[in-house]
PDB file of N, CA and C in Angstrom:
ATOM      1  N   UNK A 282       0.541  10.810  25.347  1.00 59.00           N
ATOM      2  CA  UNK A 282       0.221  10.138  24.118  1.00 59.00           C
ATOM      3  C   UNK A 282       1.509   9.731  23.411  1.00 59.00           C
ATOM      4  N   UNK A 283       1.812   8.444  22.711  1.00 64.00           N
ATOM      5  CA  UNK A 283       2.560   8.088  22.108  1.00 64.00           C
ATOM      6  C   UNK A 283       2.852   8.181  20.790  1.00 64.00           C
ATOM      7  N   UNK A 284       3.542   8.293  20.167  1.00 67.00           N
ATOM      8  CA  UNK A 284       3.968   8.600  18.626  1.00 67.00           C
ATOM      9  C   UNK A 284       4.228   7.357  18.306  1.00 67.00           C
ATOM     10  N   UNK A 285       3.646   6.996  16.541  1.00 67.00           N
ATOM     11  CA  UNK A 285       4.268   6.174  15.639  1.00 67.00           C
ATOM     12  C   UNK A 285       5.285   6.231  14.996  1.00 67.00           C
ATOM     13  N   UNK A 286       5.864   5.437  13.877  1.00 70.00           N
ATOM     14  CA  UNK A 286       7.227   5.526  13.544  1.00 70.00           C
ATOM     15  C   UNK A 286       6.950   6.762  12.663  1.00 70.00           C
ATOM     16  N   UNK A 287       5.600   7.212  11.943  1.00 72.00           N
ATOM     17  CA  UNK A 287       6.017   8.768  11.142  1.00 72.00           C
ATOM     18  C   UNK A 287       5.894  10.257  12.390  1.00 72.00           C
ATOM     19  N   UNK A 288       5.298   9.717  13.148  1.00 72.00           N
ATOM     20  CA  UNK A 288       5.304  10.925  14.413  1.00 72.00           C
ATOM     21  C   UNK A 288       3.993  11.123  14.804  1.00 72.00           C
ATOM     22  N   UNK A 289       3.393  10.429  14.022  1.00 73.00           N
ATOM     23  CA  UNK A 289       1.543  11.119  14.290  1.00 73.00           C
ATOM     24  C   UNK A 289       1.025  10.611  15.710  1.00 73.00           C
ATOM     25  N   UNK A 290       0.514  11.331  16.427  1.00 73.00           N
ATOM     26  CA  UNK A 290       0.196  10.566  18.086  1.00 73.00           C
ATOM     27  C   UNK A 290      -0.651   9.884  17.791  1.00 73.00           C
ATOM     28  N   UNK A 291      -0.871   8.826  18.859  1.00 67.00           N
ATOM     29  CA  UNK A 291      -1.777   7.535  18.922  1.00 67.00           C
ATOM     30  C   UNK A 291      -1.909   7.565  20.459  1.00 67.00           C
ATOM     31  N   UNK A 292      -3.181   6.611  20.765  1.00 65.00           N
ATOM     32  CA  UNK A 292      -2.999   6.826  22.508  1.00 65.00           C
ATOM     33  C   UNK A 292      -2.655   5.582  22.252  1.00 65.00           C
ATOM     34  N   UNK A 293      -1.927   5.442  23.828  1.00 70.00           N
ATOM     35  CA  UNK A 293      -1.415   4.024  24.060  1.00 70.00           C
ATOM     36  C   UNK A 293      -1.707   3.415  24.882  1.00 70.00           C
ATOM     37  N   UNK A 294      -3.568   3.253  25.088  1.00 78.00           N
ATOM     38  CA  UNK A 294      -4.405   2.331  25.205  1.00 78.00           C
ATOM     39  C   UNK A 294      -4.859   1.651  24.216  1.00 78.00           C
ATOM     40  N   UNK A 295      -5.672   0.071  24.575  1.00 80.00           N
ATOM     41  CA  UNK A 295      -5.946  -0.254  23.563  1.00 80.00           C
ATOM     42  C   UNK A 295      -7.300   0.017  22.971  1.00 80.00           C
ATOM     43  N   UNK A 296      -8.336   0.348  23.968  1.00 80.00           N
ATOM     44  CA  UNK A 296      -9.671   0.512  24.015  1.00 80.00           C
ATOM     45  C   UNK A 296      -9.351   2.179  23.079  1.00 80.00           C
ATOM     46  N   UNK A 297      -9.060   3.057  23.516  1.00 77.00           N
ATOM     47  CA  UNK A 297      -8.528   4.223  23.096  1.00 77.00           C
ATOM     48  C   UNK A 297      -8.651   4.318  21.710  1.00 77.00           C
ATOM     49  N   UNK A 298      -7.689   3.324  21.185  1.00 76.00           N
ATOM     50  CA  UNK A 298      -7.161   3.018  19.698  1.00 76.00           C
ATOM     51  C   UNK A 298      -8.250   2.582  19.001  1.00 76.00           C
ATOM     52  N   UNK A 299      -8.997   1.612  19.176  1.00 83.00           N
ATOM     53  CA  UNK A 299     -10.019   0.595  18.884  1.00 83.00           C
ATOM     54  C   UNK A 299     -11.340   1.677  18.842  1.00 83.00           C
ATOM     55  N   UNK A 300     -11.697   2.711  19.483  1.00 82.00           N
ATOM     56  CA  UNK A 300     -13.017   3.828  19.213  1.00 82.00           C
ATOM     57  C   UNK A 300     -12.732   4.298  17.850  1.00 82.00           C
ATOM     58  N   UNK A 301     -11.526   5.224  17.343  1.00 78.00           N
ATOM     59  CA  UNK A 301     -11.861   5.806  16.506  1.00 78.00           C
ATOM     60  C   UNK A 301     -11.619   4.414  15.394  1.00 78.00           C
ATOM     61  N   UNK A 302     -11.245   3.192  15.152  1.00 80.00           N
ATOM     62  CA  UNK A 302     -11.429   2.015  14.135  1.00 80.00           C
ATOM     63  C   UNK A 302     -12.958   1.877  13.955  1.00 80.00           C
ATOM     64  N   UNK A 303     -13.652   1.716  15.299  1.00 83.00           N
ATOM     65  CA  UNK A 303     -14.827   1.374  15.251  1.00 83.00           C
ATOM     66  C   UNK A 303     -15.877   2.509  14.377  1.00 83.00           C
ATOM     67  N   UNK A 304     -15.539   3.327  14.832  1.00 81.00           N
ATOM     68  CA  UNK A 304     -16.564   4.142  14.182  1.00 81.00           C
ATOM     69  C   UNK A 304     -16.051   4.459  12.783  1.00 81.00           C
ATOM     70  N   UNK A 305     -15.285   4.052  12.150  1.00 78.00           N
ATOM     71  CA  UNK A 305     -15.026   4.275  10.662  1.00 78.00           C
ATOM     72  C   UNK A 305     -15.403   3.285  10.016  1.00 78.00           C
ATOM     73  N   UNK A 306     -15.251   2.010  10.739  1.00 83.00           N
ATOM     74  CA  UNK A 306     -16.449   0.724  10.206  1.00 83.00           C
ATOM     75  C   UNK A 306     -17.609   0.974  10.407  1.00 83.00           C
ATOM     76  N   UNK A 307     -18.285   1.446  11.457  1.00 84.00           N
ATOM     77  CA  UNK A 307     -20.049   1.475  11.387  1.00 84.00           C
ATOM     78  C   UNK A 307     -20.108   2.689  10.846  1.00 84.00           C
ATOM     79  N   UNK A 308     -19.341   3.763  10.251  1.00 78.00           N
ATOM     80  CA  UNK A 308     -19.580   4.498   9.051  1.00 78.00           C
ATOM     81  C   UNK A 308     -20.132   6.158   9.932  1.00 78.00           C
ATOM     82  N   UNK A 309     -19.835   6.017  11.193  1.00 79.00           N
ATOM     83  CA  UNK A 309     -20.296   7.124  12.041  1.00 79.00           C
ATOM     84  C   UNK A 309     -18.386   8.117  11.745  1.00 79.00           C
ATOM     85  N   UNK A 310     -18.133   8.161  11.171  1.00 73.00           N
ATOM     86  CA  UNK A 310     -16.911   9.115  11.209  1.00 73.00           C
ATOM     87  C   UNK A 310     -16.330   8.364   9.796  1.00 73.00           C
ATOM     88  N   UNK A 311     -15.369   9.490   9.136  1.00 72.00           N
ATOM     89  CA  UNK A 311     -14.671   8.906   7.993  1.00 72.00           C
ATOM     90  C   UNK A 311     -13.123   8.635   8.189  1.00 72.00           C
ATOM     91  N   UNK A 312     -12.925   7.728   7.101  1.00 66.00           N
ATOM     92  CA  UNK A 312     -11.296   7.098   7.473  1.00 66.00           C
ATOM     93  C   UNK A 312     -10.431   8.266   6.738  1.00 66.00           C
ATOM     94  N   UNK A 313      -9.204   8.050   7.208  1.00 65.00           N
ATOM     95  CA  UNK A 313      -8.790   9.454   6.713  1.00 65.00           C
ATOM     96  C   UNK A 313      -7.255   8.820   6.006  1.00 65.00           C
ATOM     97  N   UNK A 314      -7.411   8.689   4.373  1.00 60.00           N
ATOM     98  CA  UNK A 314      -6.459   8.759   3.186  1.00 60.00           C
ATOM     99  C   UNK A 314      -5.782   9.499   2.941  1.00 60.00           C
ATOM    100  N   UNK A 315      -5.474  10.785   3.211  1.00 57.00           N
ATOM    101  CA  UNK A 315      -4.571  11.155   2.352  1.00 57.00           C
ATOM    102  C   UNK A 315      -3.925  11.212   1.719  1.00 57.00           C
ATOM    103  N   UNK A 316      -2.467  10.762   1.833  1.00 59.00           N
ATOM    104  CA  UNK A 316      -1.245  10.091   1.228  1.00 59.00           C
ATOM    105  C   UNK A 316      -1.812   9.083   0.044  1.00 59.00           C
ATOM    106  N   UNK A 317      -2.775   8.420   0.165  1.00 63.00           N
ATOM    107  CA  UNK A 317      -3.321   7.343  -0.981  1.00 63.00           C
ATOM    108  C   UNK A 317      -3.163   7.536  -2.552  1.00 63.00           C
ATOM    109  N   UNK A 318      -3.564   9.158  -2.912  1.00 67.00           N
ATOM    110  CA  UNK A 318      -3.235   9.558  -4.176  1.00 67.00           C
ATOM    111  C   UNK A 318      -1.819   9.466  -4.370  1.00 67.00           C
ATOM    112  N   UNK A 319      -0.895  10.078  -3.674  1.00 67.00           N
ATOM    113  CA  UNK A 319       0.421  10.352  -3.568  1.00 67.00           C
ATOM    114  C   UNK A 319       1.198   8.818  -3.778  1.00 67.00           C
ATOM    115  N   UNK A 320       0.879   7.846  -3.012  1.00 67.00           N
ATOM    116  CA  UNK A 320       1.466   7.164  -2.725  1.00 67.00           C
ATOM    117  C   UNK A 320       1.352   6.121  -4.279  1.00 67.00           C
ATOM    118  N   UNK A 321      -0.387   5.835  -4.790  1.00 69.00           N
ATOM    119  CA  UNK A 321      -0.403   5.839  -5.990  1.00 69.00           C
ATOM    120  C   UNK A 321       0.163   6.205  -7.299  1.00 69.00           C
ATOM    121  N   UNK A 322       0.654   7.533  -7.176  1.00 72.00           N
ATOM    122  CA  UNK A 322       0.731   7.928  -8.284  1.00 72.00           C
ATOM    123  C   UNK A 322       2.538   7.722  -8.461  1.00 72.00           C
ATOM    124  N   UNK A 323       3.456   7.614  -7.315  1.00 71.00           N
ATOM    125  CA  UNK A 323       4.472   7.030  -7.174  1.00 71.00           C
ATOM    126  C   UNK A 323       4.836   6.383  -7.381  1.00 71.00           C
ATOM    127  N   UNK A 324       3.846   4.859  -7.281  1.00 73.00           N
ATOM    128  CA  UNK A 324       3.877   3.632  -7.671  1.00 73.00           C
ATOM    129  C   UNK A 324       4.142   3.232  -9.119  1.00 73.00           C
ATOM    130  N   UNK A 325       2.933   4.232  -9.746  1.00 75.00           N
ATOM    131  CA  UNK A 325       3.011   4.164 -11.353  1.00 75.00           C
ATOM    132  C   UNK A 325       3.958   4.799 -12.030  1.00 75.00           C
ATOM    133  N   UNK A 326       4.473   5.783 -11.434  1.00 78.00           N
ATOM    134  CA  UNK A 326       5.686   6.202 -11.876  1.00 78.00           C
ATOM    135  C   UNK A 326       7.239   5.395 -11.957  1.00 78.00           C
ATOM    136  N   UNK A 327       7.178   4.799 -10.468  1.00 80.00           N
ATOM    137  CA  UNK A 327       8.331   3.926 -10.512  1.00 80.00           C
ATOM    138  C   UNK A 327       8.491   2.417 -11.254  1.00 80.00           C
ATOM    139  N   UNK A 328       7.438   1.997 -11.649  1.00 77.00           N
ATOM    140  CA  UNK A 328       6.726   0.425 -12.569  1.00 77.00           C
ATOM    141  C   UNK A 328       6.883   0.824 -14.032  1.00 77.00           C
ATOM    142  N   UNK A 329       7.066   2.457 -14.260  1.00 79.00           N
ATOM    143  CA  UNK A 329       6.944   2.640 -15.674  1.00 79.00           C
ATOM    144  C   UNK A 329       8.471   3.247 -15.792  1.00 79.00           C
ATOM    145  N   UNK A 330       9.050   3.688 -14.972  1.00 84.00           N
ATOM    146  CA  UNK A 330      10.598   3.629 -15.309  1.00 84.00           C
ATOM    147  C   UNK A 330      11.168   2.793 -15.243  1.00 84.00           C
ATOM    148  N   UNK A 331      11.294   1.929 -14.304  1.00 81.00           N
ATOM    149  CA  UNK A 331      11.569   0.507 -14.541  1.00 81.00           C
ATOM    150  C   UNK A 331      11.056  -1.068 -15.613  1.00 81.00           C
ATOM    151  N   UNK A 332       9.766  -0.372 -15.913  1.00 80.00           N
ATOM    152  CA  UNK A 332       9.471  -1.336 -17.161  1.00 80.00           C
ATOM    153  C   UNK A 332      10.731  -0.505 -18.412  1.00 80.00           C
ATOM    154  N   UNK A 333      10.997   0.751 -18.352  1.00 85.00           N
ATOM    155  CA  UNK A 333      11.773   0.885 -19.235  1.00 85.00           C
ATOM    156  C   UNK A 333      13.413   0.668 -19.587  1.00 85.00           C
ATOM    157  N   UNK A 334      13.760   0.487 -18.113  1.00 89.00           N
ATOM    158  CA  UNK A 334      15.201   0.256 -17.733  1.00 89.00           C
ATOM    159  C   UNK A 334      15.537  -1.098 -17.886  1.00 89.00           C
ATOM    160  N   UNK A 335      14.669  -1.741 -17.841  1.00 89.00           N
ATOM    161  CA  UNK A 335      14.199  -3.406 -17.857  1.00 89.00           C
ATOM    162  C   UNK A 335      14.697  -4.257 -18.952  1.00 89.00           C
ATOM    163  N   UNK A 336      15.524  -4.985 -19.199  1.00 91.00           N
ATOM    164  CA  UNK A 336      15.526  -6.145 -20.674  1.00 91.00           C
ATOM    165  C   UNK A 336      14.202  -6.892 -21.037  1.00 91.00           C
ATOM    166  N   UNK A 337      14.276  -6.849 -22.168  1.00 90.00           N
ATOM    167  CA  UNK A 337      13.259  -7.957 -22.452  1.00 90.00           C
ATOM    168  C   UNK A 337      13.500  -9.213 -21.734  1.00 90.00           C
ATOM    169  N   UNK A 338      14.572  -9.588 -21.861  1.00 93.00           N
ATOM    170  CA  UNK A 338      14.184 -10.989 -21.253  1.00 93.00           C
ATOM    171  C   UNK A 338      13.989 -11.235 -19.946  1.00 93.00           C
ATOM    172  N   UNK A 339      14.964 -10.050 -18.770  1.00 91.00           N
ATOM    173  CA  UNK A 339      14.265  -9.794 -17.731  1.00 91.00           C
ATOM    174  C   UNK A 339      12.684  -9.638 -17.398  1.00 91.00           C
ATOM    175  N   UNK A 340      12.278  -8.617 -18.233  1.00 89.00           N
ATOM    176  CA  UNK A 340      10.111  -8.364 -18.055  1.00 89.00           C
ATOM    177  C   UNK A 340       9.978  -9.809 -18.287  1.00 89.00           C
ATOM    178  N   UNK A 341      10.051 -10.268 -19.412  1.00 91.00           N
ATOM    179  CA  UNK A 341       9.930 -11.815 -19.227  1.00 91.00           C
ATOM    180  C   UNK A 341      10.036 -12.578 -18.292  1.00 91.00           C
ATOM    181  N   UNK A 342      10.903 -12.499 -17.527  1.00 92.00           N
ATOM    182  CA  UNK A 342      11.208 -13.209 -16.164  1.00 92.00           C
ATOM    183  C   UNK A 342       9.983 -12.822 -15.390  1.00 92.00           C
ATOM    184  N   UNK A 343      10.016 -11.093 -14.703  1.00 88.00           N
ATOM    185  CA  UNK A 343       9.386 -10.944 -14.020  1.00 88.00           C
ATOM    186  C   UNK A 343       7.698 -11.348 -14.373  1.00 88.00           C
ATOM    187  N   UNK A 344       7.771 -11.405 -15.481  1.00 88.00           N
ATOM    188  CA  UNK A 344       5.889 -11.482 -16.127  1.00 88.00           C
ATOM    189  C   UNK A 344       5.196 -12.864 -15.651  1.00 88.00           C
ATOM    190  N   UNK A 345       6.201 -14.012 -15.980  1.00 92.00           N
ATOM    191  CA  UNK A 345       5.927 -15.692 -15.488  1.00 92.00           C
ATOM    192  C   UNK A 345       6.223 -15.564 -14.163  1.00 92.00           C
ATOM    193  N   UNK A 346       6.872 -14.776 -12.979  1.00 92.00           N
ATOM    194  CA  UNK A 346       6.992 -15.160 -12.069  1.00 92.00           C
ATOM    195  C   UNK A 346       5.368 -14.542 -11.236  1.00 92.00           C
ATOM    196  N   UNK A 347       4.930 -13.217 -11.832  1.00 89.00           N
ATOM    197  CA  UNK A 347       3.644 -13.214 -10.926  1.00 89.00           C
ATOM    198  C   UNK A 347       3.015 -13.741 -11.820  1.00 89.00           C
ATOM    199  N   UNK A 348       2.955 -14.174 -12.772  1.00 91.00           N
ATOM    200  CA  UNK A 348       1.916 -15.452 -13.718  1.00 91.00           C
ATOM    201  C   UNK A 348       1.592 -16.664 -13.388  1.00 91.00           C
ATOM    202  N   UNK A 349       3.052 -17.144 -12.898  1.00 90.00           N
ATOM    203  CA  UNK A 349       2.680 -18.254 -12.044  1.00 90.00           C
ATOM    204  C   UNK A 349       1.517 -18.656 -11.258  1.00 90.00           C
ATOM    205  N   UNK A 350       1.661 -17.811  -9.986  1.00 88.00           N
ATOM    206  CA  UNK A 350       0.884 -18.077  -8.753  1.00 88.00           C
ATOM    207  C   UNK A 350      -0.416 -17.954  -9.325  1.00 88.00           C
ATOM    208  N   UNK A 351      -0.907 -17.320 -10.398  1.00 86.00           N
ATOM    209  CA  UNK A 351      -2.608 -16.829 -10.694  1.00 86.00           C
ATOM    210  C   UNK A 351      -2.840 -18.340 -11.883  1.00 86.00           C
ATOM    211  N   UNK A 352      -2.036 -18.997 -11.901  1.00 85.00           N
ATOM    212  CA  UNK A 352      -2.342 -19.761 -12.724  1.00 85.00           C
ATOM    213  C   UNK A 352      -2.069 -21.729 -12.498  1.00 85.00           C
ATOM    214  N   UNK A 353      -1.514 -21.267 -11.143  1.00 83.00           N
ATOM    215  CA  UNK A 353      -0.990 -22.951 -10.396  1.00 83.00           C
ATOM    216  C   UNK A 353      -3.061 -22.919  -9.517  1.00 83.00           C
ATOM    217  N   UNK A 354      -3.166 -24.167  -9.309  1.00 62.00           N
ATOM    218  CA  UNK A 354      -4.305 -24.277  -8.608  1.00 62.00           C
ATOM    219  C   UNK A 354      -5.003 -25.300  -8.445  1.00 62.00           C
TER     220      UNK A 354
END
């Protein structure tokens, strides 16, 4: 069995790989999150130290640049 880049084994077939996908879509087995809280709660931590390290006129910058795209169309 082969390892991914964090170490966790995977087989390295493709049919192999593709059983346990399948059955977490037709809902016969569950997908497995863990890290999801963790990785969340990281996120908000690092967006709120950096909104504070931030200039105003920088947040400004960054605010119109993802404003943009939700508003060109």
């Amino acid at each position: 069995m082969s390892k991914d880049p964090k170490g966790a084994k995977r087989t390295a077939d493709i049919i192999g790989a593709a059983v346990p996908v399948s059955r977490v879509a037709t809902g016969d087995a569950e997908g497995k999150h863990v890290n999801a809280p963790i990785r969340t709660k990281g996120g908000e931590a690092g967006g709120a130290t950096r909104a504070k390290s931030e200039t105003s006129p920088r947040r400004k910058e960054i605010d119109k640049a993802a404003a943009s795209p939700r508003w060109e169309g």
